[in-house]
Amino acid sequence: MTDNLYHTISAVLVNELKQYFPNIPIRPQSINNEAPTYPYIVYKIYDDYDRVLFNDVENETFDLHVQFKDISNDENEAKGLGYELRKLFFLQQPAYDLLQQSIVAKSCDSIPPVDQYLDVDWQFTAGADYTFEVQDNFTDQTQTGSIASVNPEFNIKKGAES
């Protein structure tokens, strides 16, 4: 993964969501424009770097924590979408697709439901709290250049001297 690691990971996850929820708008949670029509899914990387191994720099493996929230004005619809989301990244094809991008779903929990009354209607939230293991495919570029050739000269004495 190059460029901005978090943009890349988000794009991979959203691409998978769009394949399996093609008619549901998906957007980052922390955005200030008008909400799409119900139902919709929001996501947030809320814990971006939980080290798995000690002192790896190149091709480091770390955990990333991401929440996906289904938001609807129908409580059962929100719960149903949350249920599907909690299974999605463990299904065979989505898991394979993520693995090709060096991402593995390690675990998933439900998020507590949030019910809100918004002036004229109720809004219900359900969803999934995933832990993904990510390999960053980072290469240390601080030591540039390489050794083009080596011409060793050995001084070998033949026979034993007494």
Coordinates of N, CA and C in Angstrom, one line a residue:
M1 N 0.8 -1.2 0.0 CA 0.0 0.0 0.0 C 0.9 1.2 0.0
T2 N 0.6 2.1 -0.9 CA 1.4 3.3 -1.0 C 0.5 4.5 -0.8
D3 N 1.0 5.7 -1.0 CA 0.3 7.0 -0.8 C -0.1 7.1 0.6
N4 N -1.4 7.5 0.9 CA -1.9 7.5 2.2 C -2.5 6.2 2.6
L5 N -1.9 5.5 3.5 CA -2.3 4.2 3.9 C -3.8 4.1 4.3
Y6 N -4.3 5.1 5.0 CA -5.6 5.1 5.5 C -6.7 5.4 4.4
H7 N -6.3 6.2 3.4 CA -7.2 6.4 2.3 C -7.3 5.1 1.5
T8 N -6.2 4.4 1.4 CA -6.2 3.1 0.6 C -7.0 2.1 1.3
I9 N -6.8 1.9 2.6 CA -7.6 1.0 3.4 C -9.1 1.3 3.3
S10 N -9.4 2.6 3.5 CA -10.8 3.0 3.5 C -11.4 2.7 2.1
A11 N -10.7 2.9 1.1 CA -11.2 2.7 -0.3 C -11.5 1.2 -0.5
V12 N -10.6 0.3 0.0 CA -10.7 -1.1 -0.2 C -12.0 -1.6 0.6
L13 N -12.2 -1.1 1.8 CA -13.3 -1.5 2.6 C -14.6 -1.0 2.0
V14 N -14.6 0.2 1.6 CA -15.8 0.8 1.0 C -16.2 0.1 -0.3
N15 N -15.2 -0.3 -1.1 CA -15.4 -1.0 -2.4 C -16.1 -2.4 -2.1
E16 N -15.7 -3.1 -1.0 CA -16.3 -4.3 -0.7 C -17.8 -4.1 -0.2
L17 N -18.0 -3.0 0.6 CA -19.3 -2.7 1.0 C -20.2 -2.4 -0.2
K18 N -19.7 -1.7 -1.1 CA -20.6 -1.3 -2.3 C -20.9 -2.5 -3.1
Q19 N -20.1 -3.6 -3.1 CA -20.4 -4.8 -3.9 C -21.6 -5.5 -3.2
Y20 N -21.6 -5.5 -1.9 CA -22.6 -6.3 -1.2 C -23.8 -5.5 -0.7
F21 N -23.7 -4.2 -0.7 CA -24.8 -3.3 -0.4 C -24.9 -2.2 -1.5
P22 N -25.2 -2.6 -2.8 CA -25.1 -1.7 -3.9 C -26.1 -0.5 -3.9
N23 N -27.2 -0.7 -3.2 CA -28.2 0.4 -3.2 C -28.2 1.2 -1.9
I24 N -27.2 1.1 -1.1 CA -27.1 1.8 0.2 C -26.0 2.8 0.1
P25 N -26.2 4.1 0.3 CA -25.1 5.1 0.4 C -24.1 4.8 1.5
I26 N -22.9 5.0 1.2 CA -21.8 4.7 2.2 C -20.9 5.9 2.3
R27 N -20.6 6.4 3.5 CA -19.8 7.6 3.6 C -19.1 7.6 4.9
P28 N -18.0 8.4 5.0 CA -17.3 8.6 6.3 C -18.3 9.1 7.3
Q29 N -18.1 8.7 8.6 CA -18.9 9.2 9.7 C -18.8 10.7 9.9
S30 N -17.5 11.1 9.9 CA -17.2 12.5 10.3 C -17.3 13.4 9.1
I31 N -18.5 13.7 8.6 CA -18.7 14.6 7.5 C -19.9 15.5 7.8
N32 N -19.8 16.7 7.3 CA -20.8 17.7 7.8 C -21.8 18.0 6.7
N33 N -21.9 17.3 5.6 CA -23.0 17.7 4.7 C -24.3 16.9 5.0
E34 N -25.3 17.2 4.2 CA -26.6 16.6 4.5 C -26.6 15.1 4.4
A35 N -27.3 14.5 5.3 CA -27.3 13.0 5.3 C -28.1 12.5 4.1
P36 N -27.6 11.3 3.6 CA -28.4 10.7 2.5 C -29.7 10.2 3.0
T37 N -30.5 9.7 2.1 CA -31.8 9.1 2.5 C -31.5 7.7 3.2
Y38 N -32.5 7.4 4.1 CA -32.3 6.1 4.8 C -32.5 4.9 3.9
P39 N -32.0 3.8 4.2 CA -30.9 3.6 5.1 C -29.5 4.0 4.5
Y40 N -28.6 4.2 5.3 CA -27.2 4.5 4.8 C -26.2 4.0 5.8
I41 N -25.0 3.8 5.4 CA -23.9 3.3 6.2 C -22.8 4.3 6.4
V42 N -22.3 4.5 7.6 CA -21.2 5.4 7.8 C -20.1 4.5 8.4
Y43 N -18.8 4.9 8.2 CA -17.7 4.2 8.7 C -16.7 5.2 9.3
K44 N -15.9 4.6 10.3 CA -14.9 5.4 10.9 C -13.7 4.5 11.4
I45 N -12.5 4.9 11.0 CA -11.3 4.3 11.6 C -11.1 5.0 12.9
Y46 N -11.3 4.3 14.0 CA -11.3 5.0 15.3 C -10.0 4.7 16.1
D47 N -9.3 3.7 15.7 CA -8.0 3.4 16.4 C -7.1 2.9 15.3
D48 N -6.2 3.7 14.9 CA -5.5 3.5 13.6 C -4.2 2.8 13.7
Y49 N -3.7 2.4 14.8 CA -2.4 1.7 14.8 C -2.2 1.0 16.1
D50 N -2.5 -0.3 16.1 CA -2.3 -1.1 17.3 C -1.3 -2.2 16.9
R51 N 0.0 -2.0 17.3 CA 1.1 -2.9 16.9 C 0.8 -4.3 17.3
V52 N 1.2 -5.2 16.3 CA 1.1 -6.6 16.5 C 2.4 -7.2 16.9
L53 N 3.5 -6.8 16.2 CA 4.8 -7.3 16.4 C 5.7 -6.2 16.9
F54 N 6.8 -6.5 17.5 CA 7.7 -5.5 18.1 C 8.8 -5.2 17.1
N55 N 9.0 -3.9 16.8 CA 10.1 -3.4 16.1 C 10.1 -3.7 14.6
D56 N 9.1 -4.2 14.0 CA 9.1 -4.3 12.5 C 8.8 -3.0 11.9
V57 N 9.6 -2.7 10.9 CA 9.4 -1.4 10.2 C 8.9 -1.7 8.8
E58 N 9.6 -2.6 8.1 CA 9.3 -3.0 6.8 C 8.2 -4.1 6.8
N59 N 7.2 -3.9 6.0 CA 6.0 -4.9 5.9 C 5.5 -5.2 7.3
E60 N 5.3 -4.1 8.1 CA 4.8 -4.2 9.4 C 3.3 -4.7 9.5
T61 N 3.0 -5.5 10.4 CA 1.6 -5.9 10.7 C 1.1 -5.2 11.9
F62 N -0.1 -4.6 11.7 CA -0.7 -3.9 12.9 C -2.2 -4.1 12.8
D63 N -2.9 -3.8 13.9 CA -4.4 -3.9 13.9 C -5.0 -2.5 13.7
L64 N -6.1 -2.5 13.0 CA -6.8 -1.3 12.8 C -8.3 -1.5 13.2
H65 N -8.9 -0.6 13.9 CA -10.2 -0.8 14.4 C -11.2 0.2 13.6
V66 N -12.2 -0.4 13.1 CA -13.1 0.3 12.2 C -14.6 0.0 12.6
Q67 N -15.4 1.1 12.8 CA -16.8 0.9 13.0 C -17.6 1.2 11.8
F68 N -18.6 0.4 11.5 CA -19.5 0.6 10.4 C -20.9 0.7 11.1
K69 N -21.6 1.8 10.8 CA -22.9 2.0 11.4 C -24.0 2.1 10.4
D70 N -25.0 1.3 10.5 CA -26.2 1.4 9.7 C -27.2 2.3 10.3
I71 N -27.6 3.3 9.6 CA -28.6 4.3 10.1 C -29.8 4.2 9.3
S72 N -31.0 4.1 10.0 CA -32.3 4.0 9.4 C -33.3 4.6 10.3
N73 N -34.5 4.9 9.7 CA -35.6 5.3 10.4 C -36.5 4.1 10.8
D74 N -36.1 2.9 10.4 CA -36.8 1.7 10.7 C -35.8 0.8 11.6
E75 N -36.3 0.6 12.8 CA -35.4 -0.1 13.8 C -35.0 -1.5 13.3
N76 N -35.9 -2.3 12.8 CA -35.6 -3.6 12.3 C -34.7 -3.6 11.1
E77 N -34.8 -2.6 10.2 CA -34.0 -2.5 9.1 C -32.5 -2.2 9.5
A78 N -32.4 -1.3 10.5 CA -31.0 -1.0 11.0 C -30.4 -2.2 11.6
K79 N -31.2 -2.9 12.4 CA -30.6 -4.1 13.1 C -30.3 -5.2 12.0
G80 N -31.1 -5.4 11.0 CA -30.8 -6.4 10.0 C -29.6 -6.0 9.2
L81 N -29.4 -4.8 8.8 CA -28.2 -4.4 8.1 C -26.9 -4.5 9.0
G82 N -27.1 -4.2 10.3 CA -26.0 -4.4 11.2 C -25.6 -5.9 11.3
Y83 N -26.6 -6.7 11.4 CA -26.3 -8.2 11.4 C -25.5 -8.6 10.1
E84 N -26.0 -8.2 9.0 CA -25.3 -8.5 7.7 C -23.9 -8.0 7.7
L85 N -23.7 -6.8 8.2 CA -22.4 -6.1 8.3 C -21.4 -6.9 9.1
R86 N -21.9 -7.5 10.3 CA -21.0 -8.2 11.2 C -20.5 -9.5 10.6
K87 N -21.2 -10.0 9.6 CA -20.7 -11.2 8.9 C -19.9 -11.0 7.6
L88 N -20.1 -9.8 7.0 CA -19.6 -9.6 5.6 C -18.2 -9.9 5.4
F89 N -17.3 -9.4 6.2 CA -15.8 -9.5 5.9 C -15.3 -10.8 6.3
F90 N -16.1 -11.7 6.9 CA -15.7 -13.1 7.2 C -16.2 -14.1 6.1
L91 N -17.1 -13.6 5.2 CA -17.5 -14.5 4.1 C -16.4 -14.7 3.1
Q92 N -16.5 -15.9 2.4 CA -15.4 -16.3 1.6 C -14.8 -15.3 0.6
Q93 N -15.7 -14.8 -0.2 CA -15.2 -13.9 -1.3 C -14.7 -12.5 -0.7
P94 N -15.5 -11.9 0.2 CA -14.9 -10.6 0.7 C -13.6 -10.8 1.5
A95 N -13.5 -11.9 2.2 CA -12.3 -12.2 3.0 C -11.1 -12.4 2.0
Y96 N -11.3 -13.1 0.9 CA -10.3 -13.3 -0.1 C -9.9 -12.0 -0.8
D97 N -10.9 -11.1 -1.1 CA -10.6 -9.8 -1.7 C -9.8 -9.0 -0.8
L98 N -10.1 -9.0 0.5 CA -9.3 -8.2 1.4 C -7.9 -8.7 1.6
L99 N -7.8 -10.1 1.6 CA -6.4 -10.7 1.7 C -5.5 -10.3 0.6
Q100 N -6.1 -10.1 -0.6 CA -5.3 -9.6 -1.8 C -4.7 -8.2 -1.6
Q101 N -5.3 -7.5 -0.6 CA -4.9 -6.1 -0.3 C -4.1 -6.1 1.0
S102 N -3.7 -7.3 1.5 CA -3.0 -7.4 2.8 C -3.8 -6.9 4.0
I103 N -5.1 -7.3 4.0 CA -6.1 -6.9 5.1 C -6.8 -8.2 5.5
V104 N -6.9 -8.5 6.8 CA -7.6 -9.6 7.3 C -8.6 -9.2 8.4
A105 N -9.8 -9.6 8.3 CA -10.7 -9.4 9.4 C -10.4 -10.3 10.6
K106 N -10.0 -9.8 11.7 CA -9.7 -10.7 12.9 C -10.9 -11.0 13.8
S107 N -11.6 -9.9 14.1 CA -12.8 -10.1 15.0 C -13.8 -9.0 14.7
C108 N -15.0 -9.2 15.2 CA -16.1 -8.3 15.0 C -17.0 -8.4 16.2
D109 N -17.4 -7.2 16.7 CA -18.4 -7.1 17.7 C -19.6 -6.2 17.2
S110 N -20.7 -6.3 17.9 CA -21.8 -5.4 17.6 C -21.5 -4.1 18.3
I111 N -22.1 -3.0 17.8 CA -22.0 -1.7 18.5 C -23.4 -1.6 19.2
P112 N -23.3 -0.9 20.3 CA -24.6 -0.7 21.1 C -25.6 0.1 20.2
P113 N -26.9 -0.3 20.2 CA -27.8 0.5 19.4 C -28.0 1.9 20.0
V114 N -28.2 2.8 19.1 CA -28.4 4.2 19.5 C -29.8 4.6 18.8
D115 N -30.7 5.0 19.6 CA -32.0 5.5 19.2 C -32.1 7.0 19.5
Q116 N -32.5 7.7 18.4 CA -32.6 9.2 18.6 C -33.9 9.7 18.0
Y117 N -34.5 10.6 18.7 CA -35.7 11.2 18.1 C -35.2 12.5 17.5
L118 N -35.4 12.7 16.2 CA -34.9 13.9 15.5 C -36.1 14.7 15.0
D119 N -36.6 15.6 15.8 CA -37.7 16.5 15.6 C -39.0 15.9 15.0
V120 N -38.9 15.1 13.9 CA -40.1 14.6 13.3 C -40.1 13.1 13.2
D121 N -39.0 12.4 13.4 CA -38.9 11.0 13.2 C -37.8 10.4 14.1
W122 N -37.8 9.1 14.2 CA -36.8 8.4 14.9 C -35.7 8.0 14.0
Q123 N -34.5 7.9 14.6 CA -33.3 7.4 13.8 C -32.7 6.3 14.7
F124 N -32.5 5.1 14.0 CA -31.9 4.0 14.7 C -30.6 3.6 14.1
T125 N -29.6 3.2 15.0 CA -28.3 2.9 14.6 C -27.9 1.5 15.1
A126 N -27.4 0.7 14.2 CA -26.8 -0.7 14.6 C -25.6 -0.8 13.7
G127 N -24.7 -1.8 14.1 CA -23.6 -2.0 13.2 C -22.5 -2.9 13.7
A128 N -21.3 -2.7 13.2 CA -20.2 -3.7 13.5 C -19.0 -2.9 13.9
D129 N -18.3 -3.5 14.8 CA -17.0 -2.9 15.3 C -15.9 -4.0 14.9
Y130 N -15.2 -3.7 13.9 CA -14.2 -4.7 13.4 C -12.8 -4.4 13.8
T131 N -12.0 -5.5 14.0 CA -10.6 -5.4 14.1 C -10.0 -6.0 12.9
F132 N -9.3 -5.2 12.1 CA -8.6 -5.8 10.9 C -7.1 -5.8 11.1
E133 N -6.5 -6.9 10.7 CA -5.0 -6.9 10.7 C -4.5 -6.5 9.3
V134 N -3.6 -5.6 9.3 CA -3.2 -5.0 8.1 C -1.6 -5.1 8.0
Q135 N -1.2 -5.4 6.8 CA 0.3 -5.4 6.5 C 0.5 -4.2 5.6
D136 N 1.4 -3.3 6.1 CA 1.5 -2.0 5.4 C 2.4 -2.1 4.1
N137 N 3.1 -3.1 3.9 CA 4.0 -3.2 2.7 C 4.9 -2.0 2.5
F138 N 5.4 -1.5 3.7 CA 6.3 -0.3 3.7 C 7.7 -0.8 3.5
T139 N 8.5 -0.1 2.7 CA 9.9 -0.4 2.5 C 10.7 0.8 3.0
D140 N 11.7 0.6 3.8 CA 12.6 1.6 4.3 C 13.4 2.2 3.1
Q141 N 13.2 3.4 2.8 CA 13.9 4.1 1.8 C 15.0 5.1 2.3
T142 N 15.4 5.0 3.5 CA 16.3 5.9 4.1 C 17.8 5.6 3.7
Q143 N 18.0 4.4 3.3 CA 19.4 4.0 2.8 C 19.2 3.7 1.3
T144 N 19.5 4.7 0.5 CA 19.3 4.6 -1.0 C 20.6 4.1 -1.6
G145 N 20.5 3.6 -2.8 CA 21.7 3.1 -3.5 C 21.9 1.6 -3.2
S146 N 22.8 1.0 -3.9 CA 23.2 -0.4 -3.7 C 24.6 -0.6 -4.1
I147 N 25.1 -1.7 -3.7 CA 26.5 -2.1 -4.1 C 26.4 -2.7 -5.5
A148 N 27.1 -2.1 -6.4 CA 27.1 -2.6 -7.8 C 27.9 -3.9 -8.0
S149 N 29.1 -3.9 -7.4 CA 29.9 -5.2 -7.5 C 30.9 -5.2 -6.3
V150 N 31.4 -6.4 -6.1 CA 32.4 -6.6 -5.1 C 33.5 -7.4 -5.7
N151 N 34.7 -6.9 -5.5 CA 35.9 -7.6 -6.0 C 36.8 -7.9 -4.8
P152 N 36.6 -8.9 -4.1 CA 37.4 -9.2 -2.9 C 38.8 -9.7 -3.3
E153 N 39.8 -9.3 -2.5 CA 41.2 -9.8 -2.7 C 41.5 -10.6 -1.5
F154 N 41.8 -11.8 -1.6 CA 42.1 -12.7 -0.5 C 43.6 -13.0 -0.5
N155 N 44.2 -12.9 0.6 CA 45.6 -13.3 0.8 C 45.6 -14.6 1.6
I156 N 45.8 -15.6 0.8 CA 45.8 -17.0 1.4 C 47.2 -17.5 1.3
K157 N 47.7 -18.0 2.5 CA 49.0 -18.6 2.5 C 48.8 -20.1 2.4
K158 N 49.6 -20.7 1.4 CA 49.5 -22.1 1.2 C 50.5 -22.8 2.1
G159 N 50.1 -23.9 2.6 CA 51.0 -24.7 3.5 C 51.2 -24.1 4.8
A160 N 51.6 -24.9 5.7 CA 51.8 -24.4 7.1 C 53.2 -24.1 7.3
E161 N 53.5 -23.0 8.0 CA 54.8 -22.6 8.3 C 55.1 -23.1 9.7
S162 N 56.4 -23.6 9.9 CA 56.7 -24.1 11.2 C 57.6 -23.1 12.0

